[in-house]
Short mmCIF file of C-alpha atoms and ligand atoms in Angstrom, two decimals:
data_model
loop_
_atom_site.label_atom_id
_atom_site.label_comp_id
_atom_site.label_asym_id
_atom_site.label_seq_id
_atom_site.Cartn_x
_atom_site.Cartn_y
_atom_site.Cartn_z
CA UNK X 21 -41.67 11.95 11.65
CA UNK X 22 -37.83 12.73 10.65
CA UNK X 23 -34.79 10.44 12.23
CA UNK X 24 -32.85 12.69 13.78
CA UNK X 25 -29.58 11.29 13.48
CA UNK X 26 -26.29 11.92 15.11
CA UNK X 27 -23.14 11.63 12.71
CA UNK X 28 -19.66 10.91 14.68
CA UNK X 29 -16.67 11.24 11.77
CA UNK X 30 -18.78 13.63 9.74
CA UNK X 31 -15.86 14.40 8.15
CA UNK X 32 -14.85 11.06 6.64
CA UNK X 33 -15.45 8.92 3.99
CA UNK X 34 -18.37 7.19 5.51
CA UNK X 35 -20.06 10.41 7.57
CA UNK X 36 -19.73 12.49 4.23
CA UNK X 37 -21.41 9.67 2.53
CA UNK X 38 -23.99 9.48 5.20
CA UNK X 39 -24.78 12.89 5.03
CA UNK X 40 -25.43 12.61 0.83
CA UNK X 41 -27.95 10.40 1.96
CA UNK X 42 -29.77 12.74 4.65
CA UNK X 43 -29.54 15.45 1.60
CA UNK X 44 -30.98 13.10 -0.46
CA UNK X 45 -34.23 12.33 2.03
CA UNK X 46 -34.70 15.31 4.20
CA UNK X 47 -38.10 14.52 4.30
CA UNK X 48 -36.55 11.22 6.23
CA UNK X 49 -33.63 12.35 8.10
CA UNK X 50 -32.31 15.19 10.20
CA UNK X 51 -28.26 15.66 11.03
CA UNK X 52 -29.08 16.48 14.49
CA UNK X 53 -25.32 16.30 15.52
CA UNK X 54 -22.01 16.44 14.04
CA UNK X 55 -18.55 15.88 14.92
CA UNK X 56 -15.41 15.81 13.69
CA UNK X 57 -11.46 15.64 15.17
CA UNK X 58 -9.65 18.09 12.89
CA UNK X 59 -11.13 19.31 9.83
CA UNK X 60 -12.48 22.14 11.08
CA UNK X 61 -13.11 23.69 7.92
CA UNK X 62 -15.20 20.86 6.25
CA UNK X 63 -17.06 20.43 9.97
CA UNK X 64 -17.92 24.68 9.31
CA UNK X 65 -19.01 23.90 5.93
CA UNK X 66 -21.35 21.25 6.76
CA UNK X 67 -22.93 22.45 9.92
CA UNK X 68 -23.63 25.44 7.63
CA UNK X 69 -24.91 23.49 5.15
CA UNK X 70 -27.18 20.99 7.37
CA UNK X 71 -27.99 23.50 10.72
CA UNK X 72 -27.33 20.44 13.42
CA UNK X 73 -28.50 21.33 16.89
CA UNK X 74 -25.06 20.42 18.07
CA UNK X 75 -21.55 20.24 16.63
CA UNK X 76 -18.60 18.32 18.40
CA UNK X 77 -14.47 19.49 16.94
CA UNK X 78 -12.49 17.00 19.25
CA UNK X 79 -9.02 18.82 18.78
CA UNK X 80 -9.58 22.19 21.62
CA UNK X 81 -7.02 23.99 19.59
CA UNK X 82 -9.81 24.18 16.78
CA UNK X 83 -12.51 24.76 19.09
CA UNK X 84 -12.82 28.62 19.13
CA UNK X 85 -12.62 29.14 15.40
CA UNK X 86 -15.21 26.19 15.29
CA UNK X 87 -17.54 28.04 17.30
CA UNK X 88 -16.60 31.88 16.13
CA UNK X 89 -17.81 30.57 12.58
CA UNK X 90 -20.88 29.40 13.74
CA UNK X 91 -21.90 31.93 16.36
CA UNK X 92 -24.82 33.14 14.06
CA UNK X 93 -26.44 29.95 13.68
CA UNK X 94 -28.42 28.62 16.85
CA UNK X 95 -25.53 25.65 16.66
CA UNK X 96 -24.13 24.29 20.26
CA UNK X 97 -20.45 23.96 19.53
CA UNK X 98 -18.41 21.70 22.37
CA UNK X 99 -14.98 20.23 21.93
CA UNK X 100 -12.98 17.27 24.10
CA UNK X 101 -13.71 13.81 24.04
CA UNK X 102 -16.33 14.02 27.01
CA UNK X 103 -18.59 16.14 24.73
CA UNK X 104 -18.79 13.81 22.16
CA UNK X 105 -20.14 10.88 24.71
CA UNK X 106 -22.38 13.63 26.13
CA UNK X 107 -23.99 14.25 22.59
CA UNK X 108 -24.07 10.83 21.77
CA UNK X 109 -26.74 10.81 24.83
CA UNK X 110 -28.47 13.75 23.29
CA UNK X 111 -32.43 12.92 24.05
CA UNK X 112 -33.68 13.85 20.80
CA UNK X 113 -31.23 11.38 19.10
CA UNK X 114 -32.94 8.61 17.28
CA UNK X 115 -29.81 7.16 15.29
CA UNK X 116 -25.94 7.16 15.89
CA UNK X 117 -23.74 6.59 13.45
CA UNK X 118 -20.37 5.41 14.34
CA UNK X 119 -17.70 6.56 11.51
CA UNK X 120 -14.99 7.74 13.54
CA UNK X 121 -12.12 5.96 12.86
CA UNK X 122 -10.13 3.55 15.84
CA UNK X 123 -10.26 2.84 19.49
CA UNK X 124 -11.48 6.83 19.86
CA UNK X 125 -14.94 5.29 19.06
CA UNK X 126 -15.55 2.95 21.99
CA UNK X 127 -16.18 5.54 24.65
CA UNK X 128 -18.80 7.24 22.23
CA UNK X 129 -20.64 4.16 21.35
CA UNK X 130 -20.59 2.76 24.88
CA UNK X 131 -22.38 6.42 25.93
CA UNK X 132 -24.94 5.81 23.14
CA UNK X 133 -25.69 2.60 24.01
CA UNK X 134 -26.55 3.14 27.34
CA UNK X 135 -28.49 5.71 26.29
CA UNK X 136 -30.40 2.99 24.40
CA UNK X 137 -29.99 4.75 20.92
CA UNK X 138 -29.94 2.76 17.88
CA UNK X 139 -26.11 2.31 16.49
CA UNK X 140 -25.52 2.17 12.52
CA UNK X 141 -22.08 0.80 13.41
CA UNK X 142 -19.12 1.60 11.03
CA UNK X 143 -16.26 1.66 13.86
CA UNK X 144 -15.33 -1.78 13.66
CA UNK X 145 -12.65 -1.34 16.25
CA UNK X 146 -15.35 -0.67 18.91
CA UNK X 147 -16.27 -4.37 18.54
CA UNK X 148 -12.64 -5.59 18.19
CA UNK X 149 -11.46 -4.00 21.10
CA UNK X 150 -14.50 -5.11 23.13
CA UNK X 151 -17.01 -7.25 21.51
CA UNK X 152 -18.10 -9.15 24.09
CA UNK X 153 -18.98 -5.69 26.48
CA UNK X 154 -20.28 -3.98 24.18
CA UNK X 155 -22.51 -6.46 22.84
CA UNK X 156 -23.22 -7.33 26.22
CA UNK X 157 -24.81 -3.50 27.56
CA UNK X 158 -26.77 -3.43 24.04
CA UNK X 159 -28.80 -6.56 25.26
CA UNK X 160 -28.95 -5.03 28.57
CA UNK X 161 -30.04 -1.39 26.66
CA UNK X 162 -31.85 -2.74 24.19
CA UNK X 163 -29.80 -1.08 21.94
CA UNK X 164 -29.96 -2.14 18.02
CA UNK X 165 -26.64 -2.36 16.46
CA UNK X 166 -26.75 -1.95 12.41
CA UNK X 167 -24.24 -2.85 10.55
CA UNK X 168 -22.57 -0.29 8.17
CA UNK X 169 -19.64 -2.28 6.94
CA UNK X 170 -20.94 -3.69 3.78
CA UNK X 171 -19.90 -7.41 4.41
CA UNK X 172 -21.74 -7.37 7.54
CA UNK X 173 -24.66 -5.49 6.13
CA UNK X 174 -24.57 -8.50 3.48
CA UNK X 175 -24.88 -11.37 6.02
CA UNK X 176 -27.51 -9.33 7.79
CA UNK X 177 -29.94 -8.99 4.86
CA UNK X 178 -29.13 -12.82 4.18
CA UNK X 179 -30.23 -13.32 7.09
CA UNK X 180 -33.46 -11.65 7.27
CA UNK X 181 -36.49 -13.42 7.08
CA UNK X 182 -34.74 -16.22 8.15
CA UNK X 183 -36.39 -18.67 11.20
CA UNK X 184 -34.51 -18.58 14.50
CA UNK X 185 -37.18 -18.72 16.94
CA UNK X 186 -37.87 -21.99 15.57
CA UNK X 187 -36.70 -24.61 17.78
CA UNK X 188 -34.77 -22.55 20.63
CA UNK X 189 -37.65 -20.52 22.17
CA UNK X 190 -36.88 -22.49 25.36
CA UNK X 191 -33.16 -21.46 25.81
CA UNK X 192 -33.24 -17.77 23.25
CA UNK X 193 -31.66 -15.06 24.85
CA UNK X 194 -33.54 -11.96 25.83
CA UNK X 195 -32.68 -9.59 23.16
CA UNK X 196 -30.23 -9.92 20.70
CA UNK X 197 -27.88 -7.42 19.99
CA UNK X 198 -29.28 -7.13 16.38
CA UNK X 199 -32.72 -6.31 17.11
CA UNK X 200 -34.44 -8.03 14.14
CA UNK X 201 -37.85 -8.08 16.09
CA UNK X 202 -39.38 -5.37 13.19
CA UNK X 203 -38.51 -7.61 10.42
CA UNK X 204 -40.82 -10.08 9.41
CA UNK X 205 -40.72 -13.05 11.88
CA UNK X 206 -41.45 -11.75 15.57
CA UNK X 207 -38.49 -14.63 17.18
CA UNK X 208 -36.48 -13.91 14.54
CA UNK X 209 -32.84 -13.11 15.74
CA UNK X 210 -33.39 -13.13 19.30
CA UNK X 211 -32.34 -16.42 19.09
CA UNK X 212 -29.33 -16.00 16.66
CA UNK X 213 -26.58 -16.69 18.85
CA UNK X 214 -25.07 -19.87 18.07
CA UNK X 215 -27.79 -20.55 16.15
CA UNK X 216 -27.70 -24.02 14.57
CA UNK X 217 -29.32 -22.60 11.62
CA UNK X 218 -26.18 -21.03 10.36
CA UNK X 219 -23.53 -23.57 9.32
CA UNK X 220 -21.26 -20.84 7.97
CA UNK X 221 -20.47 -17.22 7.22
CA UNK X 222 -18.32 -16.25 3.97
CA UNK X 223 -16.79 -13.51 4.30
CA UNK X 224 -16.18 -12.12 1.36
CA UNK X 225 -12.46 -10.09 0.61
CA UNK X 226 -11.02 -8.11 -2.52
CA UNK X 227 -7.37 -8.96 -1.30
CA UNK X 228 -6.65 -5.22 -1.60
CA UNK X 229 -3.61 -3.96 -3.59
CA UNK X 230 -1.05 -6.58 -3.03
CA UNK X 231 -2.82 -9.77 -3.60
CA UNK X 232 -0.48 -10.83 -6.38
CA UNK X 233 2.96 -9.48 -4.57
CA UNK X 234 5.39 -12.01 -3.66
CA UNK X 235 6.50 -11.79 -0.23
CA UNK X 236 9.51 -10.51 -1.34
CA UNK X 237 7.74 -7.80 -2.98
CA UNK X 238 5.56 -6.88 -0.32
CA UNK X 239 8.95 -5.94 1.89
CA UNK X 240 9.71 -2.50 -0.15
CA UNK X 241 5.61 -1.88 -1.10
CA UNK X 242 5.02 1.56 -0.23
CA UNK X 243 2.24 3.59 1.38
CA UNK X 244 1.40 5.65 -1.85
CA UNK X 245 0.71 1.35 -3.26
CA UNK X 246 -0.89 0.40 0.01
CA UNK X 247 -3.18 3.97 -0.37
CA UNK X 248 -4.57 3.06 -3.91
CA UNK X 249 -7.37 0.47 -2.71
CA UNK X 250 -8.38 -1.54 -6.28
CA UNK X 251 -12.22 -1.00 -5.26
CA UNK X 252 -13.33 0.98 -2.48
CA UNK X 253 -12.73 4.48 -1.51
CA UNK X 254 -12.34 5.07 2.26
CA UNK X 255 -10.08 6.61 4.77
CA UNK X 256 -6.44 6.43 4.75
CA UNK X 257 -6.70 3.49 7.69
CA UNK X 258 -9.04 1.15 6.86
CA UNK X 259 -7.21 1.45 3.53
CA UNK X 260 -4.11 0.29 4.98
CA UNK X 261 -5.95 -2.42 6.74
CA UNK X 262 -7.08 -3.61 3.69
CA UNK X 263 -3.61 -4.14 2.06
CA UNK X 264 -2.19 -5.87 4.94
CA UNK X 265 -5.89 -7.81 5.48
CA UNK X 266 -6.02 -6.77 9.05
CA UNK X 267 -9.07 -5.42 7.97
CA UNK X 268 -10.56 -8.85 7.21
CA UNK X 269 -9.33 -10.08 10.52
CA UNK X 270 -11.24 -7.16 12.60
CA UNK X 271 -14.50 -8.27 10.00
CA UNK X 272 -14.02 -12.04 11.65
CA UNK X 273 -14.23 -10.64 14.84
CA UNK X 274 -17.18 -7.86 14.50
CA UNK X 275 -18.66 -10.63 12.96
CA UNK X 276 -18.59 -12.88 15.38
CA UNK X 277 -19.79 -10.69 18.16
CA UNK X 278 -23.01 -9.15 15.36
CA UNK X 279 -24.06 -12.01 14.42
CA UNK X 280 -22.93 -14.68 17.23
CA UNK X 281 -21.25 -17.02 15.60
CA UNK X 282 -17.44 -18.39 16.97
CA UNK X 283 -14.99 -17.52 14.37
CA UNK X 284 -13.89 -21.56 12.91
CA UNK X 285 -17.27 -21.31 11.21
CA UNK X 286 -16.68 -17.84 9.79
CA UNK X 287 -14.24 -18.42 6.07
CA UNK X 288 -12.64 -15.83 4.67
CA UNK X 289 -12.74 -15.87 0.60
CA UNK X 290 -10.86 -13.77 -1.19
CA UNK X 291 -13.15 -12.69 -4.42
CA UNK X 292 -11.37 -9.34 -5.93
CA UNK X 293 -14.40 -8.37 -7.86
CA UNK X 294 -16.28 -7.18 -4.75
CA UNK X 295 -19.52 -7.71 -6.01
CA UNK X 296 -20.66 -10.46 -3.18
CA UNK X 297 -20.20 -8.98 -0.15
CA UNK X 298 -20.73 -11.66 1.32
CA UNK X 299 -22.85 -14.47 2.53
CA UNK X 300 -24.66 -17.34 4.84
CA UNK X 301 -24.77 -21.10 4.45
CA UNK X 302 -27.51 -22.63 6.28
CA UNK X 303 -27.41 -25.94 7.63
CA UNK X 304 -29.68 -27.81 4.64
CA UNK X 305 -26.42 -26.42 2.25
CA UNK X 306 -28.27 -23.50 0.93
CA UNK X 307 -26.62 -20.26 0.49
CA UNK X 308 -27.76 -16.77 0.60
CA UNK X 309 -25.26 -14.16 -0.01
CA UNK X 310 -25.94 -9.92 -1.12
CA UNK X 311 -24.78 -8.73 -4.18
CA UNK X 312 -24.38 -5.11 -5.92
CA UNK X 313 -21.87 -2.46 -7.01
CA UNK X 314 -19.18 -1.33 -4.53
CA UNK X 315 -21.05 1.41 -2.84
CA UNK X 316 -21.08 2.18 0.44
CA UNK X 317 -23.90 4.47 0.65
CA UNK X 318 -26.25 1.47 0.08
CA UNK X 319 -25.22 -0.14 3.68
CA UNK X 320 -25.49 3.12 5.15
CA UNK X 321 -28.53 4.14 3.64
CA UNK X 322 -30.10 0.85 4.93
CA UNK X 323 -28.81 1.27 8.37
CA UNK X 324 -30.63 4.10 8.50
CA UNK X 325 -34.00 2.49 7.27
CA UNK X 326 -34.02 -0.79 8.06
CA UNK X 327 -36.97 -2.34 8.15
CA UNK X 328 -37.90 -0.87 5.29
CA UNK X 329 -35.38 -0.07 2.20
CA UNK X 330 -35.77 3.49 -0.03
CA UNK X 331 -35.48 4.00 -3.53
CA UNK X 332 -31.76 4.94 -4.77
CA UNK X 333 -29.99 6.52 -7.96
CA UNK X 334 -26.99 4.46 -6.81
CA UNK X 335 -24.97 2.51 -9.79
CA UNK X 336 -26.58 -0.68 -10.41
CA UNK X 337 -24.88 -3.98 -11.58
CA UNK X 338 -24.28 -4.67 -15.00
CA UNK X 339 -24.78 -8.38 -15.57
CA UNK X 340 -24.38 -8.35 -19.31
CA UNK X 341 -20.47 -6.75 -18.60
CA UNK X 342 -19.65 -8.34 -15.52
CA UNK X 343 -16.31 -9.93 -15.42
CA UNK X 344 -15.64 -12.60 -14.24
CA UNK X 345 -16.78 -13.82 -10.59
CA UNK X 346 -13.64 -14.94 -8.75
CA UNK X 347 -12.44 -16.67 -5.47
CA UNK X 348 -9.44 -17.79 -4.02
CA UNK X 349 -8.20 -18.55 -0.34
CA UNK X 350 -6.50 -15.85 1.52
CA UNK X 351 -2.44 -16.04 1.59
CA UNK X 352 -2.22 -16.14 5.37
CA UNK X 353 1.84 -16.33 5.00
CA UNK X 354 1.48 -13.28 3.20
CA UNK X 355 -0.60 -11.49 4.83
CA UNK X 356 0.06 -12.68 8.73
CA UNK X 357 -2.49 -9.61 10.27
CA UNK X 358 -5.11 -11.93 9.12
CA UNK X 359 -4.05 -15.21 11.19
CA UNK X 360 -3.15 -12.61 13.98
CA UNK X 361 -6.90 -11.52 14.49
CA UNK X 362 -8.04 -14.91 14.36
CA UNK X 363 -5.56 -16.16 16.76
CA UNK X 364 -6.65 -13.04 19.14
CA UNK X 365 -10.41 -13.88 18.84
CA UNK X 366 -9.57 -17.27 19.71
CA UNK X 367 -7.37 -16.42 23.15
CA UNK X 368 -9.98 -13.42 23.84
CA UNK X 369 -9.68 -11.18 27.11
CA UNK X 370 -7.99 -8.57 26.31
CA UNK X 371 -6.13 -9.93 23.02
CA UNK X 372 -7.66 -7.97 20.38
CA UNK X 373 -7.66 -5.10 22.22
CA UNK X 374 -3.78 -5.09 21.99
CA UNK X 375 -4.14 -6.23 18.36
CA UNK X 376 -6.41 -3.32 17.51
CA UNK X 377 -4.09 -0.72 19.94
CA UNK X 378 -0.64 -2.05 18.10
CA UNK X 379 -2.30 -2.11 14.70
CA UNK X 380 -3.33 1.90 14.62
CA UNK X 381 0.13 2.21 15.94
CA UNK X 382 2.22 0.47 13.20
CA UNK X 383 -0.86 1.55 10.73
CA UNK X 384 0.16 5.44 11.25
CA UNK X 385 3.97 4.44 11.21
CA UNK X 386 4.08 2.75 8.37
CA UNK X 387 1.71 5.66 6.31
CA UNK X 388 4.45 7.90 7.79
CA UNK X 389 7.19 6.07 6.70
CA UNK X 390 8.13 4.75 10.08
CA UNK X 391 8.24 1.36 9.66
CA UNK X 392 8.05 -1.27 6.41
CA UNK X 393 4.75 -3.19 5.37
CA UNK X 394 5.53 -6.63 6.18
CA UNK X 395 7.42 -5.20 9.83
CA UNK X 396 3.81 -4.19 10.80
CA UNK X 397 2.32 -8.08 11.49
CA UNK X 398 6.14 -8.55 13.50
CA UNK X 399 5.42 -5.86 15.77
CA UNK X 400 1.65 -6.41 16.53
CA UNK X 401 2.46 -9.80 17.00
CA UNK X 402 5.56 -8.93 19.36
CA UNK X 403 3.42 -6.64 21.24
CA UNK X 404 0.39 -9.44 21.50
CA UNK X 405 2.77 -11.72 23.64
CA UNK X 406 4.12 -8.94 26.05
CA UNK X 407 0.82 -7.07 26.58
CA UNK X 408 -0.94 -8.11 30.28
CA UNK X 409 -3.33 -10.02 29.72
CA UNK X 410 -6.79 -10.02 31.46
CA UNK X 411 -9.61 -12.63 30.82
CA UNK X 412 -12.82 -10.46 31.52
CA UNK X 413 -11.94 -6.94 31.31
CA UNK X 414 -14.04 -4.11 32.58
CA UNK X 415 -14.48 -0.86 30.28
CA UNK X 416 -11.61 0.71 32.68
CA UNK X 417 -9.31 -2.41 31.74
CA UNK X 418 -9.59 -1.98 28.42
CA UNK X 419 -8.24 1.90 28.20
CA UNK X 420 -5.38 0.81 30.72
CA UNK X 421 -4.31 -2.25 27.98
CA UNK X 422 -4.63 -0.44 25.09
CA UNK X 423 -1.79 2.36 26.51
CA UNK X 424 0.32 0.07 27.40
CA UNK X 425 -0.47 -1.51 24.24
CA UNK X 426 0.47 1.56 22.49
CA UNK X 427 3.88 2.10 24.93
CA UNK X 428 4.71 -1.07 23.71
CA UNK X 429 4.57 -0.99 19.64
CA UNK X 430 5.92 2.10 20.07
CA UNK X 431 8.93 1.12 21.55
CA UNK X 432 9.41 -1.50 19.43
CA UNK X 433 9.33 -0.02 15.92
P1 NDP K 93 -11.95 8.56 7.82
O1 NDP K 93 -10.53 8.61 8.25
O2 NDP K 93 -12.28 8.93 6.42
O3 NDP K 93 -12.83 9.47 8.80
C1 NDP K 93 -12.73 9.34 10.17
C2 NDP K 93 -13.61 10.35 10.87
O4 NDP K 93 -13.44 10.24 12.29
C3 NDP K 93 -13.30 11.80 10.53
O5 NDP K 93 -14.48 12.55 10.62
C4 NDP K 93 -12.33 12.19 11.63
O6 NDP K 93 -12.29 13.58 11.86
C5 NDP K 93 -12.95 11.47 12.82
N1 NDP K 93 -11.98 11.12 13.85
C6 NDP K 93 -10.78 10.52 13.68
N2 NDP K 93 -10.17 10.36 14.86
C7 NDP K 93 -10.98 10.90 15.81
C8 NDP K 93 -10.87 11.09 17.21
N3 NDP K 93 -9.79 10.69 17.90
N4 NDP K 93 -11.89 11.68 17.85
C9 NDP K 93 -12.97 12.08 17.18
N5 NDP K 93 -13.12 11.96 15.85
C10 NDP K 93 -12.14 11.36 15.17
O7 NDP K 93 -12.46 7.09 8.16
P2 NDP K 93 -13.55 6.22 7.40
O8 NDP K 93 -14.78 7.00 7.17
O9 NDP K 93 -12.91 5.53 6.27
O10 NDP K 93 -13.84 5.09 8.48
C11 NDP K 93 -14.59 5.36 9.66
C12 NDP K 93 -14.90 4.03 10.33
O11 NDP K 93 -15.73 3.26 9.47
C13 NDP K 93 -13.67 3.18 10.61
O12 NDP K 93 -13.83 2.48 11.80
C14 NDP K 93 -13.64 2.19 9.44
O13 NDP K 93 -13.02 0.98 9.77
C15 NDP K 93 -15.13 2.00 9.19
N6 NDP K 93 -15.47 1.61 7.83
C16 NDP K 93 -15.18 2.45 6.79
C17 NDP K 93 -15.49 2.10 5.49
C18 NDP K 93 -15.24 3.03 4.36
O14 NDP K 93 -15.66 2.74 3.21
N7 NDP K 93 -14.58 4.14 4.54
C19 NDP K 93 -16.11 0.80 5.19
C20 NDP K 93 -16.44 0.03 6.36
C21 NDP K 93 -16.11 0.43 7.62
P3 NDP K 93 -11.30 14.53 10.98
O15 NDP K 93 -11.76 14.41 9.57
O16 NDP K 93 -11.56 15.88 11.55
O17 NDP K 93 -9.93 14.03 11.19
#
């Protein structure tokens, strides 16, 4: 039977990419929903194209022309930020995929998860912001989380097949928030977190655009340099985050709450090749780590599949003309945002919520010309030590810090 899956960011770099794949298997797959915040045009096009039962345009003001282009089609067309955690409930869901960009994706994934949906998670920030919640109500849901993000979709397939049952059936959680029980061993990664097994994660980094800048260089860099990522393509963002390596810091912490494991034995290694993508050393030394071309379609395509994996006319590696395989340790006097996300994983509460809510603030300023690269670690740090801070947050708690969050780096750029 088709997957009817439910695409939030259709219109970005990852939901477009997600959708090539549901073209590419419709025997497989079904867009059941789409949604998008702005492009209304592209959102027209592909509901068109793929006939979802149900179409979300977040911005009203583009809600009538939204639904005016559609009204031939047997299409539901809503609008507002309710609607999209009402379709992410949608009973005939099977799969949501989280590729809308920033905090705007907690609410939606929350909804989905307590609708016990399976989550091919490439909203990061969900996880930053609130980590321990969320991975908290998918136990309780028994709500899979996939990882998308290609690092994290590296450390999970080095970590299949793996043993964790083994010798902590006594004191193994429940359910674990990546619900491996399909894959080959039944205990499997029910018993992941904290799992002695796992001595280390590498997390892998390219270093972005800027890895050779001096730091006197990086104070005029502009966002046209910061935009040109050496090798992915993604939104204008995560692109951003990637220069100034906030991006690696939010990886830390989505990888700590996927996969369990407190953030001193996650390392970050910068490797600007991008062809490991990252890996796992297990306690006896060995490591397993996922290699391949930088594609994102393959960790989307296998969030959609898992267990099983589908044949692909992606690129494939070229070992004869590989260059070289590189790694280095990350600049962290350079590129601050990095130490900032581990320091806020390390206080917790609400800490990287405020570094997530005064990173999309300085991220937008500084692609707007608002504010200078290396002024964007000053202010999220500012912000992190005037922000209230709460030690277990509720969901409410969380939208009431990151607006004051927001009040804050505002004021201070
Ligand atoms: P894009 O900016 O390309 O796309 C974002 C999507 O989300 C668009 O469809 C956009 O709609 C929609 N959107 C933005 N804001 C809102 C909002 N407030 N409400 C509803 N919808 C909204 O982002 P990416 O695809 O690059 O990234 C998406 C997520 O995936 C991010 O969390 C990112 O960190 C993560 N990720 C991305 C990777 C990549 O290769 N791109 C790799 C790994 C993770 P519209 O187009 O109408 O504005």
């Amino acid at each position: 039977m088709k997957r009817k899956i439910a695409i939030f960011g259709s219109t970005g770099s990852i939901g477009t990419q997600a959708l090539d794949i549901i073209a590419a298997n419709p025997d497989r797959y079904e867009a059941y929903v789409l949604t998008a915040n702005r492009q209304s045009t592209l959102l027209i096009e592909q509901a068109r194209k793929f006939q979802p039962a149900q179409v979300v345009i977040a911005d009203e003001t583009k809600y009538e022309e939204v639904r005016e282009a559609l009204a031939d089609l047997p299409i539901q067309v809503y609008t507002g930020q309710d609607a999209l955690c009402d379709v992410a409930q949608n009973g005939e869901v099977d799969i949501v995929l989280t590729a809308l960009v920033g905090f705007a994706g907690l609410r939606p994934t929350v909804a989905a998860i307590r609708a016990h949906k399976q989550i091919a998670l490439a909203n990061k920030e969900t996880l930053v912001v609130a980590g321990e919640l969320v991975t908290r109500l998918a136990m309780e849901n028994r709500s899979a989380i996939l990882p998308v993000d290609s690092e994290h979709s590296a450390i999970f397939q080095s970590l299949m097949g793996e043993d964790f049952g083994g010798e902590r059936r006594e004191e193994r959680r429940e359910s674990n928030v990546l619900d491996l029980q399909k894959s080959t061993k039944e205990e499997n990664v029910s018993s992941l977190h904290n799992s002695p097994l796992i001595e280390r994660i590498i997390l892998t980094a390219s270093g972005g655009p800027f890895r050779k800048f001096s730091l006197e260089e990086l104070k005029s860099v502009t966002p046209e340099q910061a935009l040109k990522h050496p090798n992915w393509d993604m939104g204008a963002k995560i692109t951003i985050d990637s220069a100034t390596m906030m991006n690696k810091g939010f990886e830390v912490i989505e990888a700590k709450w996927l996969f369990g494991v407190e953030a001193d034995r996650i390392q970050v290694v910068v490797h600007p090749q991008s062809i490991i993508h990252s890996a796992v050393e297990f306690r006896d030394g060995a490591v397993k780590a996922q290699l391949g071309v930088p594609d994102m379609r393959v960790p989307i395509q296998l969030a959609f599949s898992y267990p099983e994996r589908l044949q692909s006319n992606f690129p494939r590696l070229d070992w004869y003309n590989m260059s070289d395989l590189t790694f280095e340790k990350p600049d962290l006097q350079k590129f601050r945002c990095l130490a900032l996300a581990f320091e806020a994983i390390q206080r917790g509460g609400t800490i990287p919520c405020v570094l997530n809510a005064a990173n999309e603030v300085v991220n937008l300023a500084f692609r707007e010309g608002r504010c200078q690269f290396l002024q964007m670690a000053d202010i999220v740090e500012r912000t992190m030590e005037r922000t209230t801070f709460i030690a277990q947050p509720t969901l409410d708690d969380y939208f009431a810090i990151d607006s004051e969050a927001r009040r804050i780096a505002s004021e201070l750029i």
